[in-house]
CSV table of C-alpha atoms and ligand atoms in Angstrom, one decimal:
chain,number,residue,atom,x,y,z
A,1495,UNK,CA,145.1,4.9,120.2
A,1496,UNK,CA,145.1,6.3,124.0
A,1497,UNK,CA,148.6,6.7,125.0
A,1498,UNK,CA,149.1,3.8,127.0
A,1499,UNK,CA,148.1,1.7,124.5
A,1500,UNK,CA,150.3,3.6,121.8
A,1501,UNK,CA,153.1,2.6,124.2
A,1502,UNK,CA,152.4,-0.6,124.9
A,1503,UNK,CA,152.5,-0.8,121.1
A,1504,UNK,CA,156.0,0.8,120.7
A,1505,UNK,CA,157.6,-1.3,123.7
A,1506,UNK,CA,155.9,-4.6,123.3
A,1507,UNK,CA,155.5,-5.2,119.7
A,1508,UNK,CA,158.0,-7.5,117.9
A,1509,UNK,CA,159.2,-8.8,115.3
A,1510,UNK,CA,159.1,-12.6,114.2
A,1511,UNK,CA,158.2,-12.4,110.6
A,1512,UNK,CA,160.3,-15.8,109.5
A,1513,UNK,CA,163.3,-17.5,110.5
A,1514,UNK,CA,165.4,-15.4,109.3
A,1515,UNK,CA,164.6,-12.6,112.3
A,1516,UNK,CA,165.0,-15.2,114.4
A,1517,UNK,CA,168.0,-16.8,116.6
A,1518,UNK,CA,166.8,-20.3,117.3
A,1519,UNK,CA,170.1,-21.7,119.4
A,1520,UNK,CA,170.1,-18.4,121.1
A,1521,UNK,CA,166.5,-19.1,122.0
A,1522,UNK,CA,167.6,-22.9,123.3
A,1523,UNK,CA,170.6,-21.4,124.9
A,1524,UNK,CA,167.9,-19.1,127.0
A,1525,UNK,CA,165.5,-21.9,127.5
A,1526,UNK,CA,168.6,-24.2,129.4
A,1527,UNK,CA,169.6,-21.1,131.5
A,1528,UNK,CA,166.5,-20.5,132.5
A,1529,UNK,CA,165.9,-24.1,133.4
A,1530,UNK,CA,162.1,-23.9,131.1
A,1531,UNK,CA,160.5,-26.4,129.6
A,1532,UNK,CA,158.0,-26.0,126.8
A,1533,UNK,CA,154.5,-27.9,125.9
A,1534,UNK,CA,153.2,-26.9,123.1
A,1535,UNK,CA,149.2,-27.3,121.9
A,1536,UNK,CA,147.4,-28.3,119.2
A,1537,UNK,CA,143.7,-28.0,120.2
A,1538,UNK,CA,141.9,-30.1,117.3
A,1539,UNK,CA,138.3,-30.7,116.3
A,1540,UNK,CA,138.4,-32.6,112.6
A,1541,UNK,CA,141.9,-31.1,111.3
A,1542,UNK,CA,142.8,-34.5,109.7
A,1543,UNK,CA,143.8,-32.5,106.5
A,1544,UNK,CA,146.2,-30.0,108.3
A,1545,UNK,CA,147.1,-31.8,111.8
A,1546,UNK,CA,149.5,-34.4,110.5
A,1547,UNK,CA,152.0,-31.8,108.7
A,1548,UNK,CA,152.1,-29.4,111.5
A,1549,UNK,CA,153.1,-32.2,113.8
A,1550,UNK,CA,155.6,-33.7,111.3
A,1551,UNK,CA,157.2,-29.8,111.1
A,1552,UNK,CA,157.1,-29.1,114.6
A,1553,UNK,CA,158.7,-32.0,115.9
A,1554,UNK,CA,161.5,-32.1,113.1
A,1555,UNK,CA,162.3,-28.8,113.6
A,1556,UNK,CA,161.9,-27.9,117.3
A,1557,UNK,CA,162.3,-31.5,118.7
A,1558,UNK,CA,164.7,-33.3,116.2
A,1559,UNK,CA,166.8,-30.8,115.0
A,1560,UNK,CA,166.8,-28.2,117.7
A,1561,UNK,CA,165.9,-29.2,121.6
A,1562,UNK,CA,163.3,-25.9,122.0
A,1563,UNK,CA,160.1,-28.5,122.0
A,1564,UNK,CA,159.9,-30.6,125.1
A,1565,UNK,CA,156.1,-32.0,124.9
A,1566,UNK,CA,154.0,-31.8,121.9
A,1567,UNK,CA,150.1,-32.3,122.5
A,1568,UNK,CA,147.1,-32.5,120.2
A,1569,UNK,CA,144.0,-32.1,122.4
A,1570,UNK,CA,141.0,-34.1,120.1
A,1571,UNK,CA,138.1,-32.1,121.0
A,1572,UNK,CA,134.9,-34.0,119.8
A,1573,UNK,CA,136.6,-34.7,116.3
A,1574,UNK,CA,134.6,-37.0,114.3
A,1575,UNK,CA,137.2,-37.8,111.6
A,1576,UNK,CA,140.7,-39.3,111.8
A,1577,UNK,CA,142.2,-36.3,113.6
A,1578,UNK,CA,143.9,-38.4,116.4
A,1579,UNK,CA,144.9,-41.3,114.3
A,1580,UNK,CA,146.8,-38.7,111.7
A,1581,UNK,CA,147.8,-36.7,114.7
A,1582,UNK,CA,149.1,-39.4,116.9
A,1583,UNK,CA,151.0,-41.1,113.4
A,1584,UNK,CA,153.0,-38.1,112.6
A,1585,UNK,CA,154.7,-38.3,116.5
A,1586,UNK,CA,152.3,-36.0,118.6
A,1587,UNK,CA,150.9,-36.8,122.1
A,1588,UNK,CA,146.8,-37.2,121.8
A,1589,UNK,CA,144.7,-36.8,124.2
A,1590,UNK,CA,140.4,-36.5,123.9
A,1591,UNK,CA,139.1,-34.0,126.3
A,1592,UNK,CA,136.7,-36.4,127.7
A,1593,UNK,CA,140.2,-38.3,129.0
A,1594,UNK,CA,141.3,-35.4,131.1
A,1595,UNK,CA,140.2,-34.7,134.6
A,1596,UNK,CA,137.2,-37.0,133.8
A,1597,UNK,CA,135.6,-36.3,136.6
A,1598,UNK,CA,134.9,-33.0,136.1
A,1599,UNK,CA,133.4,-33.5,132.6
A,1600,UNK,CA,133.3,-32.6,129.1
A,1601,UNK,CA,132.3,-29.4,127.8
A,1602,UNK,CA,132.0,-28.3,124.1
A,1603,UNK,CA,134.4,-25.7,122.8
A,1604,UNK,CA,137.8,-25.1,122.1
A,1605,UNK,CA,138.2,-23.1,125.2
A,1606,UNK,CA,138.0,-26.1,126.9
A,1607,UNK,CA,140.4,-28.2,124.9
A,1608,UNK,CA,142.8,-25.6,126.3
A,1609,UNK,CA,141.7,-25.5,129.7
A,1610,UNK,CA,141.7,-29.6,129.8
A,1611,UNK,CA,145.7,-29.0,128.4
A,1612,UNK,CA,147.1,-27.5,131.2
A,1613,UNK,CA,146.6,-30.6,133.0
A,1614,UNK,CA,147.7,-32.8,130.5
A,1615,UNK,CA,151.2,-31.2,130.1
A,1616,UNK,CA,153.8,-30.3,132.3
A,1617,UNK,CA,155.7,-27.3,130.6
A,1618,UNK,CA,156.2,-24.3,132.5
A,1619,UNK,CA,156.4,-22.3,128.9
A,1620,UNK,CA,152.4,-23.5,127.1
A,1621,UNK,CA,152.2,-22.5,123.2
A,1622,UNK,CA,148.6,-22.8,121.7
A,1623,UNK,CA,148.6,-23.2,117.4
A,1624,UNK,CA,145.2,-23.9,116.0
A,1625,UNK,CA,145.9,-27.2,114.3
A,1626,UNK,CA,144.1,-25.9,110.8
A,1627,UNK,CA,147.2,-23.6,110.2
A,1628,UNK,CA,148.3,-23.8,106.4
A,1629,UNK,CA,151.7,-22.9,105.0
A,1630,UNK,CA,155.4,-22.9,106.5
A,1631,UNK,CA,154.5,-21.6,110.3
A,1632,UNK,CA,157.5,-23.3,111.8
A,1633,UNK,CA,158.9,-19.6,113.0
A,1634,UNK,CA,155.4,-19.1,115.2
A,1635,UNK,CA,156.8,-21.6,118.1
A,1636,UNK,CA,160.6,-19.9,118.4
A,1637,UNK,CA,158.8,-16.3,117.8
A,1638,UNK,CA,155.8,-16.7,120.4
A,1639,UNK,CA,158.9,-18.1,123.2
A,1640,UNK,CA,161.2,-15.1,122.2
A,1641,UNK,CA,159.4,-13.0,124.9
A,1642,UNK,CA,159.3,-15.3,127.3
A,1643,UNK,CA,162.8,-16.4,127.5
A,1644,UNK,CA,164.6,-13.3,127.3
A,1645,UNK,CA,162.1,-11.2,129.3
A,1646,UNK,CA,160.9,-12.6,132.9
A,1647,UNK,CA,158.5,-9.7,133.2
A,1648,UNK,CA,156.1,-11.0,130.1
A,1649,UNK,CA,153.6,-13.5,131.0
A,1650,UNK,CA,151.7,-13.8,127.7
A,1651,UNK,CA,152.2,-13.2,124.1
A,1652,UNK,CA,149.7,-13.0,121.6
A,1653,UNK,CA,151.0,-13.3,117.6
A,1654,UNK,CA,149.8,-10.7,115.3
A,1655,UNK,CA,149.9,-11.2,111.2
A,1656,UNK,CA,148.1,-10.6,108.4
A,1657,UNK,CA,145.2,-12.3,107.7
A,1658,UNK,CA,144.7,-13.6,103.6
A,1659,UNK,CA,141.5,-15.1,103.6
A,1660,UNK,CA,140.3,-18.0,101.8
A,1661,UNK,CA,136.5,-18.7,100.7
A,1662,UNK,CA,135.5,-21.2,98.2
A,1663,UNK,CA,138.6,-21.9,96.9
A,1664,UNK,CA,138.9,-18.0,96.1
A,1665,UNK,CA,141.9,-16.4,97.8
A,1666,UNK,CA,142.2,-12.2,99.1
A,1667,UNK,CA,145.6,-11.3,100.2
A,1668,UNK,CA,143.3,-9.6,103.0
A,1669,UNK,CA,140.1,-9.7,105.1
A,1670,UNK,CA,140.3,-12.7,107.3
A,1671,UNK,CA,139.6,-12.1,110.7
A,1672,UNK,CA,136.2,-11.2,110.3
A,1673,UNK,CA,135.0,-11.8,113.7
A,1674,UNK,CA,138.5,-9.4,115.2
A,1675,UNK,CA,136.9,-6.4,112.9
A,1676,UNK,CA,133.7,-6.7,113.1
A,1677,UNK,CA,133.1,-7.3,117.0
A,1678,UNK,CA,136.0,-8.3,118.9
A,1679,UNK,CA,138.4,-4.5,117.9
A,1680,UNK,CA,135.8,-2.2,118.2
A,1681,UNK,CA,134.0,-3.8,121.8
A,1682,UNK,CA,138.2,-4.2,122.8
A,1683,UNK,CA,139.0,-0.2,122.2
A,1684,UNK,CA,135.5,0.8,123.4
A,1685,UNK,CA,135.4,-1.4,127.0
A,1686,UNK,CA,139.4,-2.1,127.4
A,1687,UNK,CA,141.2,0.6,125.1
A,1688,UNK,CA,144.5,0.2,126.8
A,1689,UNK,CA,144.1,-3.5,124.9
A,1690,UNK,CA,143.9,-1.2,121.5
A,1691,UNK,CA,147.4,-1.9,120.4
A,1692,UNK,CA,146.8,-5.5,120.3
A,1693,UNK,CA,146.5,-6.4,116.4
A,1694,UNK,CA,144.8,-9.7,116.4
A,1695,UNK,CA,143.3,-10.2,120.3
A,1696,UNK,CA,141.4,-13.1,118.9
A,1697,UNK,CA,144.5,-15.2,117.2
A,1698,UNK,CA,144.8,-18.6,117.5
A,1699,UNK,CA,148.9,-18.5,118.3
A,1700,UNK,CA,150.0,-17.5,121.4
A,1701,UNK,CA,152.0,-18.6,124.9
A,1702,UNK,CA,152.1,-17.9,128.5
A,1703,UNK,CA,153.7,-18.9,131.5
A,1704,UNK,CA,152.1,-21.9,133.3
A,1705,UNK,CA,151.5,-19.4,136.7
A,1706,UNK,CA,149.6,-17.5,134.7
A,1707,UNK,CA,147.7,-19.4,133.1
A,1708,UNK,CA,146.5,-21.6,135.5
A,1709,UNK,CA,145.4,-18.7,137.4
A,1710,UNK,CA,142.9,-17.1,135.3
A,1711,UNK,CA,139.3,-18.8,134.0
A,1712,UNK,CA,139.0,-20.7,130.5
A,1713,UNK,CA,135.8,-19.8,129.0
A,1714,UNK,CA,134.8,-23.3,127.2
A,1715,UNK,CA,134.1,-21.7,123.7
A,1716,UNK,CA,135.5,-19.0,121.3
A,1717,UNK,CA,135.7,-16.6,123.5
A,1718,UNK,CA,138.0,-18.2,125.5
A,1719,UNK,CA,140.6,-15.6,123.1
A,1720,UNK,CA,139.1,-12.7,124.5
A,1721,UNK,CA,138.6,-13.9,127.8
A,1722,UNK,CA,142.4,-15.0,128.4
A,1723,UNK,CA,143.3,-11.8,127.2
A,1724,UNK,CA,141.2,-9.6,130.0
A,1725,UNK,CA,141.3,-12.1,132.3
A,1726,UNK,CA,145.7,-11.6,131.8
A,1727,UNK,CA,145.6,-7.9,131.6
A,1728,UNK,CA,143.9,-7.8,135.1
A,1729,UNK,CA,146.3,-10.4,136.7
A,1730,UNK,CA,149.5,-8.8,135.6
A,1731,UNK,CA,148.9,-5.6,133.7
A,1732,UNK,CA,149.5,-4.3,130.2
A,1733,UNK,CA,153.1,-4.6,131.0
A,1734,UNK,CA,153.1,-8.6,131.4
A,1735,UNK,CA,151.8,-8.7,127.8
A,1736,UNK,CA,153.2,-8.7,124.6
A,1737,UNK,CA,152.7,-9.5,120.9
A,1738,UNK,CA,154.9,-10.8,118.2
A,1739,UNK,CA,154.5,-10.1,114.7
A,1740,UNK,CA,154.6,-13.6,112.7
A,1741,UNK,CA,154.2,-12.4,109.0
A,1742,UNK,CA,151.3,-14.1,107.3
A,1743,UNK,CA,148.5,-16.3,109.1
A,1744,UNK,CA,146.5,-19.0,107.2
A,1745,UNK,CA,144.1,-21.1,108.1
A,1746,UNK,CA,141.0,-22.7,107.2
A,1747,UNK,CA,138.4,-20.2,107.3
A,1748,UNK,CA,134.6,-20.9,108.3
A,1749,UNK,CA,131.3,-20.0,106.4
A,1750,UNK,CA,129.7,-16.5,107.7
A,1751,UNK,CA,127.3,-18.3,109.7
A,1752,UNK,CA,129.7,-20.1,111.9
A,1753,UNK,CA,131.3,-16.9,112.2
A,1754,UNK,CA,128.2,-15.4,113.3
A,1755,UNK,CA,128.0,-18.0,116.3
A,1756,UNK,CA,131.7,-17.4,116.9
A,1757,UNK,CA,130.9,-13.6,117.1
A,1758,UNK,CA,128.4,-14.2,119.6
A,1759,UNK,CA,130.1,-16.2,121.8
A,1760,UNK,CA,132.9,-13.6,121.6
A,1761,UNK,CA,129.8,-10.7,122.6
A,1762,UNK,CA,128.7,-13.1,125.6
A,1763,UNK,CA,132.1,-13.3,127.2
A,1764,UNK,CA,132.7,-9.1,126.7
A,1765,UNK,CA,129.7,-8.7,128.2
A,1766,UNK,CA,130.6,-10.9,131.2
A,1767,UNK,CA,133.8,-9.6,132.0
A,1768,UNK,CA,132.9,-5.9,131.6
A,1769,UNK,CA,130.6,-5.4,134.2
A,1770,UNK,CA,132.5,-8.3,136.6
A,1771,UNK,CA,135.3,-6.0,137.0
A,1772,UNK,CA,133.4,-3.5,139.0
A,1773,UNK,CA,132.8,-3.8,142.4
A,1774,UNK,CA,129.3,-3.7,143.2
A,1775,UNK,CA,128.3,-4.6,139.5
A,1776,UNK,CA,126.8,-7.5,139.0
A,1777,UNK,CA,128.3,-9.4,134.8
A,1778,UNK,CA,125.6,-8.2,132.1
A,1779,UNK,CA,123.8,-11.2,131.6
A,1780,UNK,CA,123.3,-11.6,128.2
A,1781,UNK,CA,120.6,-13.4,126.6
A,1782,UNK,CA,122.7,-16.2,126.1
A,1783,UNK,CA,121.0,-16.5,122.6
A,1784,UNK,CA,121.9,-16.6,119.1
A,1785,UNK,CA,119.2,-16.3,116.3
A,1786,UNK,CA,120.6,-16.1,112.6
A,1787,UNK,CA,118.3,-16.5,109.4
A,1788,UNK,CA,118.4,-18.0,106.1
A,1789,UNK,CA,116.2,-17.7,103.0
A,1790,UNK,CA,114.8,-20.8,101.5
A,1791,UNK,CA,113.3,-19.3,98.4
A,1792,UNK,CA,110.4,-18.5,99.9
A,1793,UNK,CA,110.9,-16.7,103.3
A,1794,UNK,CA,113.6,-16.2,106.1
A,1795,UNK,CA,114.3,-19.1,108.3
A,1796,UNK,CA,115.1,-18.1,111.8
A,1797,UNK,CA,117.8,-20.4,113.5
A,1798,UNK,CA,118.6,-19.7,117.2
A,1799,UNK,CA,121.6,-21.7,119.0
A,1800,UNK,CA,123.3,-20.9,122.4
A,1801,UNK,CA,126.1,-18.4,122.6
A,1802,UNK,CA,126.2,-18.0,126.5
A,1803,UNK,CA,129.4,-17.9,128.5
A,1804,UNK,CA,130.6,-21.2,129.9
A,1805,UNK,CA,133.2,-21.5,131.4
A,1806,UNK,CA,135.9,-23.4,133.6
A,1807,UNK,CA,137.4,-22.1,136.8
A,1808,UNK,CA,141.3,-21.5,137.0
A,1809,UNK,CA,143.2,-24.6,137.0
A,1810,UNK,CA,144.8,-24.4,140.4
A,1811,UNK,CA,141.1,-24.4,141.5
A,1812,UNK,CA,141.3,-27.9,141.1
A,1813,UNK,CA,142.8,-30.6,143.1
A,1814,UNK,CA,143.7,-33.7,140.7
A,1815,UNK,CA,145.6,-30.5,139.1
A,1816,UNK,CA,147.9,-29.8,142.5
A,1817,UNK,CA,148.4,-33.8,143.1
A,1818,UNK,CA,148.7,-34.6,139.8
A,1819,UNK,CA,146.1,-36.6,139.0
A,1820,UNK,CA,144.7,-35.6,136.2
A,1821,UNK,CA,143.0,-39.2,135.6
A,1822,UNK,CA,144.4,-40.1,131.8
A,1823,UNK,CA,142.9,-42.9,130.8
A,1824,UNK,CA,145.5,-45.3,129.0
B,2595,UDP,O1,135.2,-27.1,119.7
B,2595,UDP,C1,136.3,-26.8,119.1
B,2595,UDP,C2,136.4,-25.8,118.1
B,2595,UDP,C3,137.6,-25.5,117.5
B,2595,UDP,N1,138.7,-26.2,117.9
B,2595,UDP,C4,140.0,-26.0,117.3
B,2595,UDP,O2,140.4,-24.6,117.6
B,2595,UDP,C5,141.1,-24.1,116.5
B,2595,UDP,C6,140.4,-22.8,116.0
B,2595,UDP,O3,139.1,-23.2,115.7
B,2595,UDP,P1,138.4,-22.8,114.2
B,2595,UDP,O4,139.4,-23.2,113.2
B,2595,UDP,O5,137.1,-23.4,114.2
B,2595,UDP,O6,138.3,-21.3,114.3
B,2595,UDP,P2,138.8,-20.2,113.2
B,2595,UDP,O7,140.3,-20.4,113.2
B,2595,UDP,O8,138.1,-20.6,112.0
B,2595,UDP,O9,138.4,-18.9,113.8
B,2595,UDP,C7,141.2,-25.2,115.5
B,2595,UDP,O10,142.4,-25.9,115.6
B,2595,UDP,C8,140.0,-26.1,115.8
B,2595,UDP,O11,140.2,-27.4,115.4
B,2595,UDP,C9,138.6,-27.2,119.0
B,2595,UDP,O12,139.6,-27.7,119.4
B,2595,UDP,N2,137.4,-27.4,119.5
B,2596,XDX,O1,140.1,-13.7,114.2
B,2596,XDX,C1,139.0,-14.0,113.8
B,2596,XDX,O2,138.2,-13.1,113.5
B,2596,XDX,C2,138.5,-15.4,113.7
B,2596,XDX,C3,137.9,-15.7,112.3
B,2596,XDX,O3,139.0,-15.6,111.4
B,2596,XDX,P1,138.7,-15.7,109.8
B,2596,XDX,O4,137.8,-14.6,109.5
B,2596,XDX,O5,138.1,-17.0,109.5
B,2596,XDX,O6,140.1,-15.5,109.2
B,2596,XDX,O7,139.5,-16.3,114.0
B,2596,XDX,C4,140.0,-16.3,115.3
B,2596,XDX,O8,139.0,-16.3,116.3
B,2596,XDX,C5,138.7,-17.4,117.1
B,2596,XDX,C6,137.9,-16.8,118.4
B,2596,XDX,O9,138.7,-16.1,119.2
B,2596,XDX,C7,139.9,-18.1,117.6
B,2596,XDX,O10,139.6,-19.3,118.4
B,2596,XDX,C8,140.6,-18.6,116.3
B,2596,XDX,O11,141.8,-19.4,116.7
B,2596,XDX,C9,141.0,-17.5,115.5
B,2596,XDX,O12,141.4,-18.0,114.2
């Protein structure tokens, strides 16, 4: 690791590992002093098995029990199970992405689930959880806020944790977050290595501040991880970022092949952003194309889908977002 990254490391890595590391009426006590209010987001594309108990703890822990949860927002992004109806039971806000700032459209992806939540909420503090977490994660909310309420110089945190991984009903204490080893760490250290300390840039779990994040473009897809987190480094340095260790991370993972798309949208948006910060370079366009292959007992089966970057401009770009209006429905 270069030395600036080996630093950022050392100063901006802590630790959040479970409730016990953590002072939750300290971390209200910051939040009233410093006058913040927190939204936190649950972008969610068919997570009726998982949504509904993520909800139920978040809001008996952070909104019943303790006041650190002030809004609490499932984004349904193209779901085609019961994902709002469980969502919206267990005491979250719902919203469809089609609903917010309709008229500027729908995209596909979760990137845009998260873009479409900044104007549906009104927290200054934003926390993103993917809503397929399993297990007890009710210490990733006060852990990902530590930073920002006791440091006014961070502007984003990213959580970090080990990754079991979970495939057919077979569970490895290690080797999810295939995509982060296999293309998202090595392009990272090779194109941004002062970004080399980070240890999961592509995590699910992370928060910002609001004037951050509405200042930087939400690439529509997956890479909308790896975008955010060049995209931040440029507005505010390495400084303004910081990471949180949350002990154990699992979720539901995807087949190889979806990770294979996920990979390449994650390539598509590197290659965009590497070239754009140069003046006088013009973004590598990538092919934009994904082509993946199967066998079906008698030859290989080419499949080719699109894995180009989309993306949506910063949200104070848009002006429903600086009146207000961002056009609900209901
Ligand atoms: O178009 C999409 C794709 C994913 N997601 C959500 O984004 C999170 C992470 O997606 P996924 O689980 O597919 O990625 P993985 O965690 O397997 O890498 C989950 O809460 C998904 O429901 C979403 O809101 N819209
Ligand atoms: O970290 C990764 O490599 C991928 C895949 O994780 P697994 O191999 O399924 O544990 O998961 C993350 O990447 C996505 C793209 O950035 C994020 O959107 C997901 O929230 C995150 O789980």
């Amino acid at each position: 690791m270069r030395p600036d990254a080996r630093a950022w490391f050392e100063h901006r890595t802590t630790s959040a590992a479970s409730l016990a590391e953590i002072d939750p009426d300290a971390l209200v006590r910051a939040k009233r002093r410093g006058g913040h209010r927190v939204s936190v987001v649950l972008p969610a594309r068919d997570e009726e098995a998982t949504v509904g108990r993520l909800v139920t703890d978040l809001r008996e822990r952070w909104m019943a029990r303790l006041p650190l949860i002030d809004e609490l927002l499932v984004v349904d992004s193209d779901s085609t199970d019961a994902t709002a109806q469980v969502a919206r039971a267990a005491g979250a806000d719902v919203v469809a992405t089609t609903d917010v700032l309709p008229g500027h459209g729908t995209r596909r992806g979760k990137g845009e689930a998260l873009w479409k939540s900044l104007a549906a909420t009104t927290g200054d503090l934003v926390v993103f959880l993917d809503a397929d977490l399993l297990g007890d994660v009710a210490h990733y909310v006060p852990g990902l806020l530590g930073p920002l309420l006791t440091d006014p110089q961070v502007l984003y945190v990213k959580g970090c944790y080990t990754r079991p991984l979970e495939i057919d009903g077979q569970a490895r204490p290690a080797g999810g977050g295939r995509v982060t080893e296999l293309t998202a760490r090595p392009l990272l250290n090779a194109l941004w290595p002062e970004l080399a300390g980070f240890v999961q840039p592509l995590g699910g779990e992370y928060a910002g501040r609001r004037s951050a994040l509405e200042q930087v473009p939400f690439v529509s897809g997956y890479g909308v991880e790896v975008g955010l987190l060049v995209d931040l480094l440029r507005l505010g340095g390495l400084s303004s970022l910081a990471q949180v260790d949350l002990g154990v991370r699992r979720h539901t993972s995807q087949s190889q092949e979806a990770l294979g798309a996920m990979a390449g949208e994650v390539v598509s948006t590197v290659l965009a952003r590497a070239e754009c910060g140069r003046p006088g370079h013009q973004p590598l366009t990538a092919s934009g194309l994904l082509t993946q292959f199967r066998h079906d007992g008698s030859g290989f089966v080419p499949s080719s889908r699109a894995v180009g970057v989309d993306e949506r401009p910063p949200m104070v770009t848009i002006a429903e977002y600086r009146t207000g209006d961002a056009g609900m429905a209901g």
